[in-house]
mmCIF file of N, CA, C and O in Angstrom:
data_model
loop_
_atom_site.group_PDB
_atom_site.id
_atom_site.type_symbol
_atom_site.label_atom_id
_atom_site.label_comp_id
_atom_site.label_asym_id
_atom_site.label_seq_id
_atom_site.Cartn_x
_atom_site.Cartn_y
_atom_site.Cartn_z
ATOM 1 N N UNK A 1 0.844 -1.186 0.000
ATOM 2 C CA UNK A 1 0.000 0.000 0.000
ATOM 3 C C UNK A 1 0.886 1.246 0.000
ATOM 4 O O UNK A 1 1.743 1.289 0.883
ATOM 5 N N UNK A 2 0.809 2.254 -0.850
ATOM 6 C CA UNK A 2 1.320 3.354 -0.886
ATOM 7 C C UNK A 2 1.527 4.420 0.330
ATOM 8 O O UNK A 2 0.558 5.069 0.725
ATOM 9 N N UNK A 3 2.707 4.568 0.862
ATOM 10 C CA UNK A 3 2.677 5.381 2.335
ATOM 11 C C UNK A 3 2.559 7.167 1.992
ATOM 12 O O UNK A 3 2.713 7.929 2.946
ATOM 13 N N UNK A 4 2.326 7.658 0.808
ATOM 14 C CA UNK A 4 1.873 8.941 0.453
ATOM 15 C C UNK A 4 3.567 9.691 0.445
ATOM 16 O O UNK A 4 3.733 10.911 0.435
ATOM 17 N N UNK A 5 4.717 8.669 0.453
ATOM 18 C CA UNK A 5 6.122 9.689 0.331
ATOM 19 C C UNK A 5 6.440 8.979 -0.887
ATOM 20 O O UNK A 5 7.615 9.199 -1.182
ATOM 21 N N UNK A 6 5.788 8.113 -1.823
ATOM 22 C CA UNK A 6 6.529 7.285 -3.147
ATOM 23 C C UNK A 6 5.513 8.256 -4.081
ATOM 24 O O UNK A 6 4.502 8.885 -3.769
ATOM 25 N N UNK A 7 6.048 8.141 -5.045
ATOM 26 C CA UNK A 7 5.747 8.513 -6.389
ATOM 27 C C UNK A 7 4.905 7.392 -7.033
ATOM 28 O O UNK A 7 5.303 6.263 -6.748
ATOM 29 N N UNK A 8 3.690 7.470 -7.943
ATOM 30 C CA UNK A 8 2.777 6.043 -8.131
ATOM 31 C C UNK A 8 2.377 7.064 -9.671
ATOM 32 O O UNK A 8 2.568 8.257 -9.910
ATOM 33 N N UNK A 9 1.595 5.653 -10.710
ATOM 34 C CA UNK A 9 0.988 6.212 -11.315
ATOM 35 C C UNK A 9 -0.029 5.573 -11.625
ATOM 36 O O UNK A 9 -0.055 4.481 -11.058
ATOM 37 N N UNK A 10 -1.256 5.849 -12.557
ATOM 38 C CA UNK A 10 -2.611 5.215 -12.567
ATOM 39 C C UNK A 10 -3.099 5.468 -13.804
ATOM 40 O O UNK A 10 -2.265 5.735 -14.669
ATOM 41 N N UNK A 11 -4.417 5.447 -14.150
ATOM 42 C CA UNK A 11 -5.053 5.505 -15.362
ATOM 43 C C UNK A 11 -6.273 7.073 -14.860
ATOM 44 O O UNK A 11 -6.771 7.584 -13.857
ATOM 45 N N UNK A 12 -6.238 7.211 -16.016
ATOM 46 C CA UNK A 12 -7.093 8.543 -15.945
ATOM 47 C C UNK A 12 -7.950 8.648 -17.023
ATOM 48 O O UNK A 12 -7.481 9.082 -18.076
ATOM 49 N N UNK A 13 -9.528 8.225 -16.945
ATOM 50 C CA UNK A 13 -10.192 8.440 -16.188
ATOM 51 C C UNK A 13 -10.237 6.706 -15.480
ATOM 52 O O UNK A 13 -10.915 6.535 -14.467
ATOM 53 N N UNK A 14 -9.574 5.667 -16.021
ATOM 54 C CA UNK A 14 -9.858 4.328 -15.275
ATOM 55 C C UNK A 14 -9.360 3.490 -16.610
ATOM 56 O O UNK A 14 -9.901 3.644 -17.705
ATOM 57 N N UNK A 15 -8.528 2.805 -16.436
ATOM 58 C CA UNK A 15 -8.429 1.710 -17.294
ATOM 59 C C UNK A 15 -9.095 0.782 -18.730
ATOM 60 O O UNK A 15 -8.624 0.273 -19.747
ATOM 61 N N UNK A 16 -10.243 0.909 -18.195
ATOM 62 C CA UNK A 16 -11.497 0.790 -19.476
ATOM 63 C C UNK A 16 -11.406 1.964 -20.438
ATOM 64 O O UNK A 16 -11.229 1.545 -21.581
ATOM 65 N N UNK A 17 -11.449 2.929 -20.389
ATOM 66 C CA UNK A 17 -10.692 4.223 -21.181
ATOM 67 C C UNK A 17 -9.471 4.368 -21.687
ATOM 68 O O UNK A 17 -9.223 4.727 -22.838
ATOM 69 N N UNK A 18 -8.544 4.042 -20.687
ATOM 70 C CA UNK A 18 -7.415 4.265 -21.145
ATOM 71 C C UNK A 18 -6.975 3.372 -22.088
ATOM 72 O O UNK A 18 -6.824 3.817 -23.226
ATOM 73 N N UNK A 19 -6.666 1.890 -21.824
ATOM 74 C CA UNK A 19 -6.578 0.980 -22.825
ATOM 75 C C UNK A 19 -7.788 -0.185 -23.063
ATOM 76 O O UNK A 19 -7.400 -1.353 -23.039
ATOM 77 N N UNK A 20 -9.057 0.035 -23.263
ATOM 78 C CA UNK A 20 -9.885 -0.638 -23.586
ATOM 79 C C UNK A 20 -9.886 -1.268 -24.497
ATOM 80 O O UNK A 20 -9.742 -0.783 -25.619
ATOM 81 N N UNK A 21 -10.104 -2.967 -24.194
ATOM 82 C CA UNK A 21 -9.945 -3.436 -25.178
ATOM 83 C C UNK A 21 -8.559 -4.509 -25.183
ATOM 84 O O UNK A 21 -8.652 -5.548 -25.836
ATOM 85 N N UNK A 22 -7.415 -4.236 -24.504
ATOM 86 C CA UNK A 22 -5.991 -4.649 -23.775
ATOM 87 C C UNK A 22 -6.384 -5.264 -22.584
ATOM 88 O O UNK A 22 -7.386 -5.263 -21.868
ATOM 89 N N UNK A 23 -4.922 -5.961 -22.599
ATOM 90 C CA UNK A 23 -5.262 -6.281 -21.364
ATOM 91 C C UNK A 23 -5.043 -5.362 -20.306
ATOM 92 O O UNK A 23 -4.644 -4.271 -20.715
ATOM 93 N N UNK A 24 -5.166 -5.446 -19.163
ATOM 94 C CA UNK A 24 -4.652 -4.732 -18.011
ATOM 95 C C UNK A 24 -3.250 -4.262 -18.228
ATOM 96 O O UNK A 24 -2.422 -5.130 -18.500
ATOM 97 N N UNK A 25 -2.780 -2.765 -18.132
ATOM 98 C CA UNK A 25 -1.805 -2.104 -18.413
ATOM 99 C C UNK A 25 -0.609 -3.310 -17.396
ATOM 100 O O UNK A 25 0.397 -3.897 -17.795
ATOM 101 N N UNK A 26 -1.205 -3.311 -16.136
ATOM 102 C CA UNK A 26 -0.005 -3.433 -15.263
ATOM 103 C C UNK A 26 0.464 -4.888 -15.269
ATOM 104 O O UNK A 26 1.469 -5.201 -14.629
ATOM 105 N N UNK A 27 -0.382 -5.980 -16.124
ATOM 106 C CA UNK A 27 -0.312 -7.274 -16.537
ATOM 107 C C UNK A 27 0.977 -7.279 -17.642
ATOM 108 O O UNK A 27 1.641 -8.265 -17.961
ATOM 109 N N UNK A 28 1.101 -6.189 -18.026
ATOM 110 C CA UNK A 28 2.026 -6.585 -19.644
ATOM 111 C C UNK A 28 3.585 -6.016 -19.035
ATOM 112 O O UNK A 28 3.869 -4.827 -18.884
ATOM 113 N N UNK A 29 4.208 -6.822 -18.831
ATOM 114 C CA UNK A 29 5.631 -6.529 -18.627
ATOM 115 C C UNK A 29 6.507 -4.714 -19.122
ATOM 116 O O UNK A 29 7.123 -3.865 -18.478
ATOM 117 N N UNK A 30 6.057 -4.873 -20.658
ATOM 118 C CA UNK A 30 6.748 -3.593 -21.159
ATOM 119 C C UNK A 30 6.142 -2.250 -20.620
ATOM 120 O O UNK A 30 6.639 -1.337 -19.959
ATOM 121 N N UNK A 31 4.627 -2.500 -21.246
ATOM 122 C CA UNK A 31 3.904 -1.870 -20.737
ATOM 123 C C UNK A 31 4.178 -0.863 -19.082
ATOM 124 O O UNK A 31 4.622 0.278 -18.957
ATOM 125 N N UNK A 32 3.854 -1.539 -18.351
ATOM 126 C CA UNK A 32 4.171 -1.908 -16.820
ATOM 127 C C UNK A 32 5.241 -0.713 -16.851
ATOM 128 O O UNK A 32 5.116 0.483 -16.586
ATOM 129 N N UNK A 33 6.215 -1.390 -17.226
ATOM 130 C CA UNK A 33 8.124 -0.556 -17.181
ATOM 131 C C UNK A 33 8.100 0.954 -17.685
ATOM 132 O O UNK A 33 8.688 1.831 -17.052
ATOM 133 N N UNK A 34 7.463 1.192 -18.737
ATOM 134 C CA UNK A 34 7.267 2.302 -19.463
ATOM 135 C C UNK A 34 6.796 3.133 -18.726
ATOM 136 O O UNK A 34 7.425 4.186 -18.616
ATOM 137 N N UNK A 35 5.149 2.911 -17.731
ATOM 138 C CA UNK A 35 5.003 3.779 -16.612
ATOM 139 C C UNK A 35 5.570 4.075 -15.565
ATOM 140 O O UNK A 35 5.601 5.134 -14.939
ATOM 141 N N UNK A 36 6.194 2.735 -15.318
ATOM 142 C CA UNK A 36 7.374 3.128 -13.857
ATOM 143 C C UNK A 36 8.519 4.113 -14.548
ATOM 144 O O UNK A 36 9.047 4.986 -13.859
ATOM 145 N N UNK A 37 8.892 3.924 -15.990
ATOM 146 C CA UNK A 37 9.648 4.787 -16.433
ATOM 147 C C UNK A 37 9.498 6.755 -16.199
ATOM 148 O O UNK A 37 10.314 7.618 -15.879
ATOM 149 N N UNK A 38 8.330 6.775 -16.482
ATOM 150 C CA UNK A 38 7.813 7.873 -16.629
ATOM 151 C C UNK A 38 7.851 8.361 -15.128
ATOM 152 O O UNK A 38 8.449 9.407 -14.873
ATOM 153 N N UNK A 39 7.093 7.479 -13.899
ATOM 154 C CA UNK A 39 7.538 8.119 -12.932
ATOM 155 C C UNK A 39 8.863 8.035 -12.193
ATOM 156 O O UNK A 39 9.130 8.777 -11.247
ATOM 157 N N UNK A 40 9.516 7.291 -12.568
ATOM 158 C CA UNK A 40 10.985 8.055 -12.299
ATOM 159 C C UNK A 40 11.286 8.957 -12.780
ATOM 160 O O UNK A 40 11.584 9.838 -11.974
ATOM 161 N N UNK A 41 11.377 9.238 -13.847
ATOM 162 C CA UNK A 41 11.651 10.641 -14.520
ATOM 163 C C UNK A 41 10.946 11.809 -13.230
ATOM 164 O O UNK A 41 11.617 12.597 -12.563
ATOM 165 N N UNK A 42 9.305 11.599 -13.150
ATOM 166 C CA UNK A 42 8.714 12.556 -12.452
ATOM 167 C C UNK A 42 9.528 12.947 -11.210
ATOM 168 O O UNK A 42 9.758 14.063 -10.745
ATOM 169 N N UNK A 43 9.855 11.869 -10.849
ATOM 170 C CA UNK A 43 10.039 11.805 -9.230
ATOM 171 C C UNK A 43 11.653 12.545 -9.192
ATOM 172 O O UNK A 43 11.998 13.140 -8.171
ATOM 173 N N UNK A 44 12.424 12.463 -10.181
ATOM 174 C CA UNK A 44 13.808 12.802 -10.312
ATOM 175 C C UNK A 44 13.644 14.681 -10.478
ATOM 176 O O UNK A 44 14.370 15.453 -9.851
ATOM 177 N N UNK A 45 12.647 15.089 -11.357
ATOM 178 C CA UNK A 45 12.315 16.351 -11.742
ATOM 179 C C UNK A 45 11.630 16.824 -10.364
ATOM 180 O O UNK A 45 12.009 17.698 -9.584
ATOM 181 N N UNK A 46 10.815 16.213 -10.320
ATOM 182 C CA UNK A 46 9.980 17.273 -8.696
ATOM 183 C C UNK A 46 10.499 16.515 -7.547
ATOM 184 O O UNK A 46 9.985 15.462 -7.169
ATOM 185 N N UNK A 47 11.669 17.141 -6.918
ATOM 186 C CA UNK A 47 12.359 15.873 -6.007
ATOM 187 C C UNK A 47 11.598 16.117 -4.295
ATOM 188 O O UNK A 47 11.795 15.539 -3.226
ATOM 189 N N UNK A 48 10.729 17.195 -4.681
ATOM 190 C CA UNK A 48 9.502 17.090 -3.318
ATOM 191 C C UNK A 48 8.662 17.263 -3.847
ATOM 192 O O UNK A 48 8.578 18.468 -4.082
ATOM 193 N N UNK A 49 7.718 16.618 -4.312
ATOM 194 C CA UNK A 49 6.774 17.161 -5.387
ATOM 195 C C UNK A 49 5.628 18.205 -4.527
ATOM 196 O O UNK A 49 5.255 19.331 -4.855
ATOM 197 N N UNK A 50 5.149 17.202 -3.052
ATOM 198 C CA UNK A 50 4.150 17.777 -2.378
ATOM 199 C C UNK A 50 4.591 19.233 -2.375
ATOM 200 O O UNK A 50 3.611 19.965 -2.513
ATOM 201 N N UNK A 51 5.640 19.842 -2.274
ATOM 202 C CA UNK A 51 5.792 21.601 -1.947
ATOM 203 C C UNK A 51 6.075 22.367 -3.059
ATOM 204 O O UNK A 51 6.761 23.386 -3.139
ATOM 205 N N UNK A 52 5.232 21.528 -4.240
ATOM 206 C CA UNK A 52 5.574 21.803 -5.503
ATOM 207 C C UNK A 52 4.491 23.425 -5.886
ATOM 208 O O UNK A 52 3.284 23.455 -6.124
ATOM 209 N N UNK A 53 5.229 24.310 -5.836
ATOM 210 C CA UNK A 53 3.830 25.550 -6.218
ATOM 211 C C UNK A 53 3.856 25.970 -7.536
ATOM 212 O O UNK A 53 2.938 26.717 -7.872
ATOM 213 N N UNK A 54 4.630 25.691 -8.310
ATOM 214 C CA UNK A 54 4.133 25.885 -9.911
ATOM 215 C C UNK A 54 3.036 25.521 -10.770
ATOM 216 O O UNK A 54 2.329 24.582 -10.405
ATOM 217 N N UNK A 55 2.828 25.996 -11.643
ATOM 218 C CA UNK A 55 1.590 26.088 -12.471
ATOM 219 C C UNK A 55 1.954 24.208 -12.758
ATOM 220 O O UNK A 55 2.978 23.571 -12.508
ATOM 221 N N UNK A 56 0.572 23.742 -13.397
ATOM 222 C CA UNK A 56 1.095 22.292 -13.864
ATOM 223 C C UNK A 56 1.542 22.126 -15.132
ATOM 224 O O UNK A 56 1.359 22.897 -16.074
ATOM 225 N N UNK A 57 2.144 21.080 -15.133
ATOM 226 C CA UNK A 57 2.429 20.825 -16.261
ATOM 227 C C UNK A 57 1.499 20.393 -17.367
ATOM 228 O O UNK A 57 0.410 19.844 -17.200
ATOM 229 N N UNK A 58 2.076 20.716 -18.549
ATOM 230 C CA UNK A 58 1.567 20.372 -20.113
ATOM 231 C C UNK A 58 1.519 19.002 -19.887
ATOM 232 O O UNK A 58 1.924 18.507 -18.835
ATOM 233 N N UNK A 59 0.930 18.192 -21.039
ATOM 234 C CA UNK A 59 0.747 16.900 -20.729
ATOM 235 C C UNK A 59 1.857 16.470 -21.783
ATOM 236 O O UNK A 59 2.054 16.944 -22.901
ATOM 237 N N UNK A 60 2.471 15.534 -21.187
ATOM 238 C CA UNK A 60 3.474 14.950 -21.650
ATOM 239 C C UNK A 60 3.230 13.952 -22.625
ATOM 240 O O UNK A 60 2.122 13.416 -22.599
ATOM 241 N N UNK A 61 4.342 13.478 -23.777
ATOM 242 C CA UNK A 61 4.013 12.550 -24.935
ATOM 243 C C UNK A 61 5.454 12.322 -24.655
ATOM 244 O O UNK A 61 6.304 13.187 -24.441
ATOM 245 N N UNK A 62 5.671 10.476 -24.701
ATOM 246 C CA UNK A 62 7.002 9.940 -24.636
ATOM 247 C C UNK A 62 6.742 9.286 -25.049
ATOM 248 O O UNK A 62 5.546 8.997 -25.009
ATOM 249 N N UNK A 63 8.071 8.161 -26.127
ATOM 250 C CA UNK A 63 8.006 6.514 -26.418
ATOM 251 C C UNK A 63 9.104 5.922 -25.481
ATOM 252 O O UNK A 63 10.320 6.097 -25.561
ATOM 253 N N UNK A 64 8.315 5.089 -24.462
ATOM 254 C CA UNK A 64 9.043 4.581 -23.665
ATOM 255 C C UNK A 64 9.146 3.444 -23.844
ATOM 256 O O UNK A 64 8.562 3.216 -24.903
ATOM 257 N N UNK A 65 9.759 2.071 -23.233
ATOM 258 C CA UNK A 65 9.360 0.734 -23.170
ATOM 259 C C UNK A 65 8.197 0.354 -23.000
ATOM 260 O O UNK A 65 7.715 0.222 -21.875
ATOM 261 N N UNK A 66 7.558 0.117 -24.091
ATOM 262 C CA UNK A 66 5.798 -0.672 -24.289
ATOM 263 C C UNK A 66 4.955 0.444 -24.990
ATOM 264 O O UNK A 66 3.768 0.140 -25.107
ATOM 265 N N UNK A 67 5.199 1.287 -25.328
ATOM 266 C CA UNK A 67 4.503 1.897 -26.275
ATOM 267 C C UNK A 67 4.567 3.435 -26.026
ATOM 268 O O UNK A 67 5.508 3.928 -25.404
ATOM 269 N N UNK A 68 3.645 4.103 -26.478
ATOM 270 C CA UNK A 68 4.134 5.367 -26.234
ATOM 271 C C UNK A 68 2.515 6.010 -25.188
ATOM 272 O O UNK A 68 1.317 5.841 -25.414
ATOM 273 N N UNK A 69 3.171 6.684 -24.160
ATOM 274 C CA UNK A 69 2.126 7.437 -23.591
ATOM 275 C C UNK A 69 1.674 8.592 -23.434
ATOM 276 O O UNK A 69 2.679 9.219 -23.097
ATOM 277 N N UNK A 70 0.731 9.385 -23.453
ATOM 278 C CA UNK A 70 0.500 10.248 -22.708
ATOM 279 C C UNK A 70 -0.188 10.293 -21.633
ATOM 280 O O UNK A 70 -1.201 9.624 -21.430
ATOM 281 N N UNK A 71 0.463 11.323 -20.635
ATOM 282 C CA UNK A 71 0.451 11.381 -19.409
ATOM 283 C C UNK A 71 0.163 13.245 -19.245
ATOM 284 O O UNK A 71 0.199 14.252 -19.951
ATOM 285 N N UNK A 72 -0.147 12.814 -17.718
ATOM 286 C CA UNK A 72 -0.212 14.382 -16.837
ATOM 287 C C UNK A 72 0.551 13.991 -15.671
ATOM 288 O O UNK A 72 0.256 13.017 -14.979
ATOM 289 N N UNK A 73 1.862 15.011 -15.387
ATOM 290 C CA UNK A 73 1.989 14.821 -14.033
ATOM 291 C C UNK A 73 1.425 15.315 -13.105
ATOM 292 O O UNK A 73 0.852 16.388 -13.294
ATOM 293 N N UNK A 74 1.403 14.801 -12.016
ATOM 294 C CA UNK A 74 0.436 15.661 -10.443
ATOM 295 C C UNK A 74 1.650 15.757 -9.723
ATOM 296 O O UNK A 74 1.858 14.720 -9.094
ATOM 297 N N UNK A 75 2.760 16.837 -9.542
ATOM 298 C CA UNK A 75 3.707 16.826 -8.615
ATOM 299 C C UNK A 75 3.139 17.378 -7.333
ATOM 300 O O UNK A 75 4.078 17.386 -6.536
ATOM 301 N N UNK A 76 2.000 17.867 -6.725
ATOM 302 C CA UNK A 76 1.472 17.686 -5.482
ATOM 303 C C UNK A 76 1.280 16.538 -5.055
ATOM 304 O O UNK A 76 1.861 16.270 -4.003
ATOM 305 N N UNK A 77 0.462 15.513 -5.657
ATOM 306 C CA UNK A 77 0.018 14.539 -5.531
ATOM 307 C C UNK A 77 0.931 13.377 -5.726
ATOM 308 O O UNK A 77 0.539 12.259 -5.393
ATOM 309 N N UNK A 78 2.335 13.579 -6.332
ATOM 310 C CA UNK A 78 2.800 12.687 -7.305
ATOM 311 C C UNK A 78 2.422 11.591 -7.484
ATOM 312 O O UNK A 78 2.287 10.568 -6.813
ATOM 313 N N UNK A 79 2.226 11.966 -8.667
ATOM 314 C CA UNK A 79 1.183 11.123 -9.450
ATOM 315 C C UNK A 79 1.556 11.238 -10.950
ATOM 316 O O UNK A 79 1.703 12.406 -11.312
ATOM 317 N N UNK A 80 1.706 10.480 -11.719
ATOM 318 C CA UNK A 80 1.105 10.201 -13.286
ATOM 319 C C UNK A 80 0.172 9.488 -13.142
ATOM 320 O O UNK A 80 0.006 8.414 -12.563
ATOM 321 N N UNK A 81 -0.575 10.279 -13.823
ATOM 322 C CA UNK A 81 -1.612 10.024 -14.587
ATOM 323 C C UNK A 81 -1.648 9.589 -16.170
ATOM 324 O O UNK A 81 -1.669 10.519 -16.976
ATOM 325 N N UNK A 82 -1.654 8.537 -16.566
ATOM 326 C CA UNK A 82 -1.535 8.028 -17.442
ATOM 327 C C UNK A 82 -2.808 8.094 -18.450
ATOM 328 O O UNK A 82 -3.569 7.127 -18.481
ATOM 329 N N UNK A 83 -3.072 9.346 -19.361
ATOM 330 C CA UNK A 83 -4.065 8.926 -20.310
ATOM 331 C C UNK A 83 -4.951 8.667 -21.355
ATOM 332 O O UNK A 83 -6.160 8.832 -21.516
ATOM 333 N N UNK A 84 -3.543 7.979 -22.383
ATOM 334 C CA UNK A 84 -3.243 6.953 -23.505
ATOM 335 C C UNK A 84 -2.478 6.443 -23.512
ATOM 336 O O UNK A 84 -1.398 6.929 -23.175
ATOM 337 N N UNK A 85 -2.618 5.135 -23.912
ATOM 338 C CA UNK A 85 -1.085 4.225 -24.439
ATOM 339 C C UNK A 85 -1.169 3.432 -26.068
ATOM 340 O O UNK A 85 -2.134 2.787 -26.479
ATOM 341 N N UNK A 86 -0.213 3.627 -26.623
ATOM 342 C CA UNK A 86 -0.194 2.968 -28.037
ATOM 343 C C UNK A 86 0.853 2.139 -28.086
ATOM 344 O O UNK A 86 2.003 2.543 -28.261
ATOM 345 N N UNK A 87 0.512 0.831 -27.923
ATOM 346 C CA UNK A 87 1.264 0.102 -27.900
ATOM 347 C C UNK A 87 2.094 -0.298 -29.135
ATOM 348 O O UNK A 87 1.443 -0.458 -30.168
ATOM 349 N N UNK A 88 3.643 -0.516 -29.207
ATOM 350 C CA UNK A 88 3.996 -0.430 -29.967
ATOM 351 C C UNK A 88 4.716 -1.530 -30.537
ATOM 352 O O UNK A 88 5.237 -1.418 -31.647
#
């Protein structure tokens, strides 16, 4: 269970949206890696995210391992929000 000091990410608005139709994002190995990818990156850039007071960010487009996503980061919340993936 998440203790609210790690960095996590999820689907936005829920999984059935995001990759409907796939299997479960967090079932597919590459898949999987590509989002943990992304929040490392986050977590390396907002290295406290909670005391983060800047405007938010643009939504991000990367090709990572398992396809390519777009995302929103939440550096209050840290959080990605993950929401599309094209698997590649």
């Amino acid at each position: 269970m998440p203790d609210g000091h790690d960095w996590h990410w999820e689907y936005d608005p829920g999984a059935a949206h995001v990759i409907g139709g796939l299997d479960d994002l967090p079932s597919s190995p590459g898949s999987r890696s590509g989002a943990e990818e992304l929040v490392r990156a986050a977590a390396a850039l907002y290295l406290d995210g909670t005391t983060y007071q800047g405007a938010s960010s643009a939504l991000g487009r990367e090709v990572v391992t398992g396809g390519m996503f777009v995302f929103q980061t939440v550096p209050r919340h840290r959080r990605v929000c993950v929401l599309q993936v094209t698997v590649l």
